[in-house]
Coordinates of C-alpha atoms (C1' of nucleotides) in Angstrom, one line a residue:
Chain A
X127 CA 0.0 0.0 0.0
X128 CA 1.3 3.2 -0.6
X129 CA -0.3 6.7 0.4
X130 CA 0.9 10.0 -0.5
X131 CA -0.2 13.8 -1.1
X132 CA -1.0 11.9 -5.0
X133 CA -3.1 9.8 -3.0
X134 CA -4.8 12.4 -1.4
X135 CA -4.9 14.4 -4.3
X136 CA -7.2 11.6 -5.7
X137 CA -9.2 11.1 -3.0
X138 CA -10.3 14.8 -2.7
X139 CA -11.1 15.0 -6.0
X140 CA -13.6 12.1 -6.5
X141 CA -15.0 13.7 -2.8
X142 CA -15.5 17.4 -5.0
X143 CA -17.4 15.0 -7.8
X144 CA -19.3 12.9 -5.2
X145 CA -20.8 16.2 -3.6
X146 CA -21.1 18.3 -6.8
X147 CA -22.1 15.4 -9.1
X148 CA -25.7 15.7 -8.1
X149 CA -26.9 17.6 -10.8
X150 CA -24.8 17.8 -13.7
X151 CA -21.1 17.1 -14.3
X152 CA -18.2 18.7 -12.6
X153 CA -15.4 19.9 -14.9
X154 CA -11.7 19.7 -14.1
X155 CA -11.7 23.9 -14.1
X156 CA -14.2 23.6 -11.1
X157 CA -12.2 20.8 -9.3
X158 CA -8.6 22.5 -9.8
X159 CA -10.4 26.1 -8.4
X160 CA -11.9 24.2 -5.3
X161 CA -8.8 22.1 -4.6
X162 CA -6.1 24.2 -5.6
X163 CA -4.7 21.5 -8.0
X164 CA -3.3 22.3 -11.4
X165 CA -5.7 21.7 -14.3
X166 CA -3.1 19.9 -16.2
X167 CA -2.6 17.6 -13.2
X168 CA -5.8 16.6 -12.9
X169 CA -6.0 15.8 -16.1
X170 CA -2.7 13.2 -15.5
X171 CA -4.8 11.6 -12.1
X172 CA -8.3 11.4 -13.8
X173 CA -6.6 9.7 -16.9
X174 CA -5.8 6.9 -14.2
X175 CA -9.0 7.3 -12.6
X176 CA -10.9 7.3 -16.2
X177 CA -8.7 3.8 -17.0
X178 CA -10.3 2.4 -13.8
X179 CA -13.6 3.2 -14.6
X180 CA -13.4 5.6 -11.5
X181 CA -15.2 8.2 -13.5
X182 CA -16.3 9.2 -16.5
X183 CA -16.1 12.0 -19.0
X184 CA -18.5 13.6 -20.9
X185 CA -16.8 16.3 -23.7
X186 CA -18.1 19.3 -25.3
X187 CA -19.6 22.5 -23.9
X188 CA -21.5 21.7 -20.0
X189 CA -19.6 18.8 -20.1
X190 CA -17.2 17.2 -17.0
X191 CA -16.6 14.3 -15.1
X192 CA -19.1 12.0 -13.1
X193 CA -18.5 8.8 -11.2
X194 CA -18.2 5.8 -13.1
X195 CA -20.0 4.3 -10.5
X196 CA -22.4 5.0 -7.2
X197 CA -20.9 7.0 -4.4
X198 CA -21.1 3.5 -1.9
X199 CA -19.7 1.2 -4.8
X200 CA -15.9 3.4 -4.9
X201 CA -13.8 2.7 -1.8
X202 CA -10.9 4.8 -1.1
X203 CA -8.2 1.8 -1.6
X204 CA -9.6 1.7 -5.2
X205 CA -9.0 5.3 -5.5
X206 CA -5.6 5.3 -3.8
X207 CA -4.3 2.3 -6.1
X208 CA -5.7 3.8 -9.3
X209 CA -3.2 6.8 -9.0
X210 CA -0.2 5.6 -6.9
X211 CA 0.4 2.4 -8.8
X212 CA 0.7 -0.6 -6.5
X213 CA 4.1 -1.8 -5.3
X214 CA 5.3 -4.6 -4.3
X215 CA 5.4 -5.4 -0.9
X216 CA 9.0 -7.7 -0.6
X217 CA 11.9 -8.0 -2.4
X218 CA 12.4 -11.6 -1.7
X219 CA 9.0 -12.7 -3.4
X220 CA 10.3 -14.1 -7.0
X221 CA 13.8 -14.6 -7.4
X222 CA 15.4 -14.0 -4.6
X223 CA 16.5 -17.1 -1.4
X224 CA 14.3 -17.2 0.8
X225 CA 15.4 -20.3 2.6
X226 CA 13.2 -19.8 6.0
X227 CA 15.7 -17.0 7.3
X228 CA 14.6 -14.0 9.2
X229 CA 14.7 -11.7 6.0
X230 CA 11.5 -13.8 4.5
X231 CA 9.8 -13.9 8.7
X232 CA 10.3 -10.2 8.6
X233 CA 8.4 -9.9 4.9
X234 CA 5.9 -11.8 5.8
X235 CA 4.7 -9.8 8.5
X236 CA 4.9 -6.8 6.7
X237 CA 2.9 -8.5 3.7
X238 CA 0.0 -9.3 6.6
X239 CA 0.1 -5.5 7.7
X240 CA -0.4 -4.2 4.5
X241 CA -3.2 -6.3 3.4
X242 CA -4.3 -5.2 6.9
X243 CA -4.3 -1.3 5.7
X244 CA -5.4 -2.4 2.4
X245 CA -8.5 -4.1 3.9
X246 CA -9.2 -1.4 6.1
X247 CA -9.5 1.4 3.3
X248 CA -11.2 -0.8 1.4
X249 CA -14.2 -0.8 3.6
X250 CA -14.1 2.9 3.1
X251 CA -16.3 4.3 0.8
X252 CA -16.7 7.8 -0.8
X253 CA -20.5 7.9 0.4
X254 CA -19.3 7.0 4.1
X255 CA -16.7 10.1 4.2
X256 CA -19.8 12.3 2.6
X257 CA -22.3 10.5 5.3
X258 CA -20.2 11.2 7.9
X259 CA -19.6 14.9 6.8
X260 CA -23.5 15.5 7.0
X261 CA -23.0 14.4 10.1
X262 CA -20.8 16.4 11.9
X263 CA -21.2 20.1 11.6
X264 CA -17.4 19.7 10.2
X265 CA -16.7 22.9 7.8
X266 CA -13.4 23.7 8.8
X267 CA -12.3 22.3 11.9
X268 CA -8.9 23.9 12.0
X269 CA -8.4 23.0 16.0
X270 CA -9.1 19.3 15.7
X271 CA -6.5 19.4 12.9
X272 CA -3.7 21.4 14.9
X273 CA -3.8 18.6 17.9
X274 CA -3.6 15.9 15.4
X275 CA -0.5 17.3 13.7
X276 CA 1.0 17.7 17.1
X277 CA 0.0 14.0 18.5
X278 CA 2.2 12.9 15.3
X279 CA 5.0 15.5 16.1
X280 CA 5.1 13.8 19.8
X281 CA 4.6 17.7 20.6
X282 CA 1.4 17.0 22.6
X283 CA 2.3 15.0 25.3
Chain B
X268 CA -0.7 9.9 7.2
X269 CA 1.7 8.6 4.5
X270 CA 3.0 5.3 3.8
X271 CA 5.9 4.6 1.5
X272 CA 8.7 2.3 1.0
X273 CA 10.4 4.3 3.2
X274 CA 7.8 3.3 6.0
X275 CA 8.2 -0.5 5.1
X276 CA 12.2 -0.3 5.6
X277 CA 11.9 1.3 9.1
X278 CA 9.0 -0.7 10.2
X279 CA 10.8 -4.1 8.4
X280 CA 13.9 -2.9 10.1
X281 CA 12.3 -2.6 13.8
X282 CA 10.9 -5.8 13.0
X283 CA 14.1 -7.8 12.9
X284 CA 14.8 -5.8 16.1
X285 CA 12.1 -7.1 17.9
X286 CA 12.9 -10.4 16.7
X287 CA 16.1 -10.8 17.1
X288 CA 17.3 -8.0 20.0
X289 CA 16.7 -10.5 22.8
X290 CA 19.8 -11.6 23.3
X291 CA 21.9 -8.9 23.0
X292 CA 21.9 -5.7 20.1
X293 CA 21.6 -6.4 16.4
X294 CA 24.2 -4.3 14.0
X295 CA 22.6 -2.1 10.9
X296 CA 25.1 -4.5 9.2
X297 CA 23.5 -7.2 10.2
X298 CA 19.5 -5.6 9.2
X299 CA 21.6 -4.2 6.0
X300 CA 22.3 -8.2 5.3
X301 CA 18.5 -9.2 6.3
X302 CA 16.4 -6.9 4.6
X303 CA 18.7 -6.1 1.5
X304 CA 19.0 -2.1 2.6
X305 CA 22.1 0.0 2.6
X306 CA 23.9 0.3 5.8
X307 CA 24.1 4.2 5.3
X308 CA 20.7 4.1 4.3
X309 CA 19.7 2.5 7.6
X310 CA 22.0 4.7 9.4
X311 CA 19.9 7.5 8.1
X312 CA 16.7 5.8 8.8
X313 CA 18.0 5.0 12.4
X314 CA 18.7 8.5 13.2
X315 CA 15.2 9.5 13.0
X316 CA 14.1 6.7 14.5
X317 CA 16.7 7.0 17.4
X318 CA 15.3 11.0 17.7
X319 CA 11.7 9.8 18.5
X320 CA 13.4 7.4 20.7
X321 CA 11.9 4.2 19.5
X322 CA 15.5 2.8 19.6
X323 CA 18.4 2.6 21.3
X324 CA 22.4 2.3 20.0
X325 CA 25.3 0.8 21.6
X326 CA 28.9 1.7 20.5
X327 CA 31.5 -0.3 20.0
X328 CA 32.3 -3.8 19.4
X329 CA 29.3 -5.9 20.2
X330 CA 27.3 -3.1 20.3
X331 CA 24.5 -2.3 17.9
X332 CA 20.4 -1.2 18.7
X333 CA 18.1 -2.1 20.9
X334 CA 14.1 -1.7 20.8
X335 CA 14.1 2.1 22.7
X336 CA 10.7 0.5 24.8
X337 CA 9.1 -2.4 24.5
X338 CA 7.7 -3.6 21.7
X339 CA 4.2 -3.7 22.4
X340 CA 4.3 0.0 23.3
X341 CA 6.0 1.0 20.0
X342 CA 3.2 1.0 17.3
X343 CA 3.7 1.3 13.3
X344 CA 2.1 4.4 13.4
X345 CA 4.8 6.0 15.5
X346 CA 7.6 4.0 13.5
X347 CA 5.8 5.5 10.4
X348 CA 5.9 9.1 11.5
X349 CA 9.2 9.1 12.7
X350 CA 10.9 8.7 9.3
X351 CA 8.0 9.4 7.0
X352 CA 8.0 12.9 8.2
X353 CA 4.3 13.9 8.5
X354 CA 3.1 16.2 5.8
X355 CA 0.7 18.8 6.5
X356 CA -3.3 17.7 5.6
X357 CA -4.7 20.6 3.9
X358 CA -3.5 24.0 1.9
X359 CA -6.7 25.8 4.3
X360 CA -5.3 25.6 7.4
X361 CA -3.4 28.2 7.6
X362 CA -3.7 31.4 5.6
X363 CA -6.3 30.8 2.9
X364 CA -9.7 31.6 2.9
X365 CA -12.4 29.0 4.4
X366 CA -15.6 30.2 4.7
X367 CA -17.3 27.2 5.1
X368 CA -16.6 26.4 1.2
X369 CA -17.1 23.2 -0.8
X370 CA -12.7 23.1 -0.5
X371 CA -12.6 23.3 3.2
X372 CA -15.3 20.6 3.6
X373 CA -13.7 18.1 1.2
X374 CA -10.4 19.0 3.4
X375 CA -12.2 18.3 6.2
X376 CA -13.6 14.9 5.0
X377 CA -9.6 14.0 4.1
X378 CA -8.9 15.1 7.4
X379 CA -11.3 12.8 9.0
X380 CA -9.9 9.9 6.7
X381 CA -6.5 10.8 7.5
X382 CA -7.0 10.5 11.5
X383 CA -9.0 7.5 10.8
X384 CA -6.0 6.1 9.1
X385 CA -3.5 6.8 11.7
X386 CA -6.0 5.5 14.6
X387 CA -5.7 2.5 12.8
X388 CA -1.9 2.3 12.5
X389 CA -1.4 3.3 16.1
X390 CA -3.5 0.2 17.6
X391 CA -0.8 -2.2 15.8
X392 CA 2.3 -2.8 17.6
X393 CA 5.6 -4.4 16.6
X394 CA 4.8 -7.3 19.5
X395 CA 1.4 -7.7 17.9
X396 CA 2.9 -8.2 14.4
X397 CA 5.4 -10.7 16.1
X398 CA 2.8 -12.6 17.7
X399 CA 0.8 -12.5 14.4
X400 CA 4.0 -14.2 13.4
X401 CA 4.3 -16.4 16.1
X402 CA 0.8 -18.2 15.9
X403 CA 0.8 -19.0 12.1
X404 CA 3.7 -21.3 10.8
X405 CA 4.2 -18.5 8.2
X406 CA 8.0 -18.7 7.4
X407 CA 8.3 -18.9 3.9
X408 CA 4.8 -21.3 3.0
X409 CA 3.9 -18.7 0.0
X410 CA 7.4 -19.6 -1.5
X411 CA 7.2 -22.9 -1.3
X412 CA 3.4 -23.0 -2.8
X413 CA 5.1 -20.5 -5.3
X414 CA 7.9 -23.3 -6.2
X415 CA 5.3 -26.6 -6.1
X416 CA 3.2 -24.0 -9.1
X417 CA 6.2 -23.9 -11.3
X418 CA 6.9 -27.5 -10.5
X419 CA 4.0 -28.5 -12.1
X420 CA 4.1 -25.6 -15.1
X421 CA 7.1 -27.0 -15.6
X422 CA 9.4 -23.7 -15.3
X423 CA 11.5 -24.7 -12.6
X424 CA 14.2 -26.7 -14.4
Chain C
dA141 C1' -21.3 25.9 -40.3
dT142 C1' -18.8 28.2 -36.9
dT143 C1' -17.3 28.8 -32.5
dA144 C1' -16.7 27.9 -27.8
dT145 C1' -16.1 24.4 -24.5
dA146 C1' -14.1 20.8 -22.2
dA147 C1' -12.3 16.2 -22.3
dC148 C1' -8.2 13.8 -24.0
dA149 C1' -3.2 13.2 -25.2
dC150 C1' 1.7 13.8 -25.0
dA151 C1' 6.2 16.0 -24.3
dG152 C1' 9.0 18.4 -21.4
dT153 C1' 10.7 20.0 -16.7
dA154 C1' 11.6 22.0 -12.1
dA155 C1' 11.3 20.5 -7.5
dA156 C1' 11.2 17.1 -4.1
dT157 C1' 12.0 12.6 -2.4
dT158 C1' 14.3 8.2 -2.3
dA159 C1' 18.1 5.4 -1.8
dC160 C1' 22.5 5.2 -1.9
dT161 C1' 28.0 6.3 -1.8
dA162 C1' 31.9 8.4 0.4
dG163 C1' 34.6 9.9 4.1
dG164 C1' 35.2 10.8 8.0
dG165 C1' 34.6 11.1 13.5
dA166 C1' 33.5 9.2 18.6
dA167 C1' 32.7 5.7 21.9
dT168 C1' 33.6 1.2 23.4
dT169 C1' 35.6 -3.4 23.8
dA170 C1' 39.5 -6.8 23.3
Chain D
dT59 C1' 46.5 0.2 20.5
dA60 C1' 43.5 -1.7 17.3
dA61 C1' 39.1 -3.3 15.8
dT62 C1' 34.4 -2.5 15.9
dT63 C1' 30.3 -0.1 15.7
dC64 C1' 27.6 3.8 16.2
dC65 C1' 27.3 8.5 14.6
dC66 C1' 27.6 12.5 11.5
dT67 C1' 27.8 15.3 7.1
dA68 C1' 27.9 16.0 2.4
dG69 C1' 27.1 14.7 -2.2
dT70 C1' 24.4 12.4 -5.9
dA71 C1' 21.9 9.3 -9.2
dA72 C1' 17.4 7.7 -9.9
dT73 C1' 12.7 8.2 -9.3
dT74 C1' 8.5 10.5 -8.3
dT75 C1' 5.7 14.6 -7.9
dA76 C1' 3.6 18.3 -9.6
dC77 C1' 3.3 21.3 -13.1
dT78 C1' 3.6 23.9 -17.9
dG79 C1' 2.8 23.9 -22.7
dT80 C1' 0.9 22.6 -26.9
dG81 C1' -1.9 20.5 -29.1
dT82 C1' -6.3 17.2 -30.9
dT83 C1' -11.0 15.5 -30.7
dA84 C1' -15.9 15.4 -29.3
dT85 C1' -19.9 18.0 -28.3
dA86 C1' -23.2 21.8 -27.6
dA87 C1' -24.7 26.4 -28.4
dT88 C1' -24.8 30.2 -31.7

DNA sequence: ATTATAACACAGTAAATTACTAGGGAATTA
DNA sequence: TAATTCCCTAGTAATTTACTGTGTTATAAT
C-alpha cells in the first residue's frame, strides 16, 4: 500500500465530484479552483482514474466528469491504487532465497500489515466520508486538525 | 498519514529488532544483510528513529540497537511518523480563505480519513505483528506454494 | 457551419524525495 | 592500540511529484 499527497490528491477530487455530481457534471476547471490543483494535473490523475472506470467523461460545452459508478460502490483503496500504482510489498518474493531466514519472517509480516491497511481502506467508501460529513457540523475544523499534527509530532504530550 | 517504501524499511527494520534483540543488540550490518538495505541508508533511517526514541544504539564492538521500549508499546504508526515525516493535511489551514466552502469541507472529510487512518496504524504494535507471526507457521509457506506451481508448469528446471 | 467548451493526449521539466555512496569522526571493547 | 560499531555530514543518481505547454477531438450552443 502506498499513500501520498498523490493519493490524497485523488481522493479529494472524486470527494468534490461525489458532492457536486448531483446535478450535472463537474469539470476539471471547477475541481482545480476548489482544490487548488493544477488543471493539467488533474487531467494526468483522472486519466488513471478514467482507465479504472473511476469516472467518466462527458466532452463538449456543459460537459465534465461523473462517477463511473455510485458513491457506496468506490472505496478509497480503489481510489488510492488507481493513481499511486501498487508496489510490491517484498523483495524476496520471486527470485530472490528465501530459505526460511529471518529476512523472508520479517516480509511476511509486513505482507499481513499491508493487506491489513489495504482491507481497512477498502471498507471505506466515498459515500461513508460524505455520510459522515452530514454528520458532523465539520466545515473547517482547524483546531481538531492542529492537535492531530502535534499528536504525530510527539509535541502533545 | 503517509506510507511509502520508506515506512516499510523502518517498520521491516524494527521488525528484525524485535525479533532478534533478545539476546543482545543487532548491527545495521546485520538488518543491512537481512532486509537487502544499505547500511548508510539505515544509518539515516536510524537517526530518526533514534530522535523519536523508538531505539536505542550501543557503541563499540558488540554493540549495535536495541528496541528504545518495549515492543508492544511501539506502534507502526509511530515507527511510520518518525521517518516518514508527517506532511501537512490541507493548503486551508493556515492562511487561505475557508468560509465554510465546498474546499474546506472536502479538506475536512480528508482530514477525517487521515485521523481515521493513523488511529488505525497506532493500535498495531511491533509485539502484535510478532505474535501475528508467532501463531501462524508462516515462514516462507507462500514460496514454497510458489515453487510446487512452477513444478507443475514446468518452469523450474 | 462556426465557435466555444471541455475532455483527451503527449512531451518536457523543475522540485522534491528516495536510496545510496563516500569519508570521516567518537565511543567502546579486546 | 586496534578493531568494531555507532554516529555525522555531504554529495548524488534515480525516481516520483507536480506542473507547464501545446496540441487534438468530441460536443453543444450560436
Amino acid at each position: 500500500m502506498r499513500l501520498s499527497t498523490k493519493g490524497r490528491y485523488a481522493v479529494t477530487a472524486m470527494l468534490d465530484l461525489a458532492l457536486n455530481g448531483q446535478d450535472g457534471p463537474v469539470t476539471l476547471a471547477d475541481i482545480s479552483e476548489n482544490q487548488g490543483i493544477s488543471l493539467s494535473y488533474l487531467e494526468q490523475l483522472f486519466a488513471a482514474l478514467r482507465a479504472k472506470k473511476l469516472v467518466r467523461g462527458v466532452r463538449g460545452p456543459g460537459g465534465g466528469y461523473f462517477l463511473g459508478r455510485e458513491a457506496d460502490e468506490i472505496s478509497i483503496a480503489n481510489i488510492i491504487c488507481a493513481v499511486d500504482e501498487w508496489v510490491e510489498f517484498t523483495r524476496c518474493q520471486g527470485k530472490q532465497d528465501c530459505r526460511g531466514g529471518q529476512r523472508c519472517l520479517t516480509h511476511s509480516l509486513w505482507d499481513d500489515l499491508s493487506r491489513q491497511i489495504y482491507d481497512f481502506l477498502e471498507e471505506i467508501t466515498l459515500a461513508d466520508l460524505v455520510e459522515r460529513g452530514r454528520n458532523s457540523d465539520a466545515g473547517c475544523d482547524k483546531h481538531k486538525a492542529d492537535h492531530l499534527v502535534d499528536e504525530m509530532t510527539g509535541k502533545a504530550a
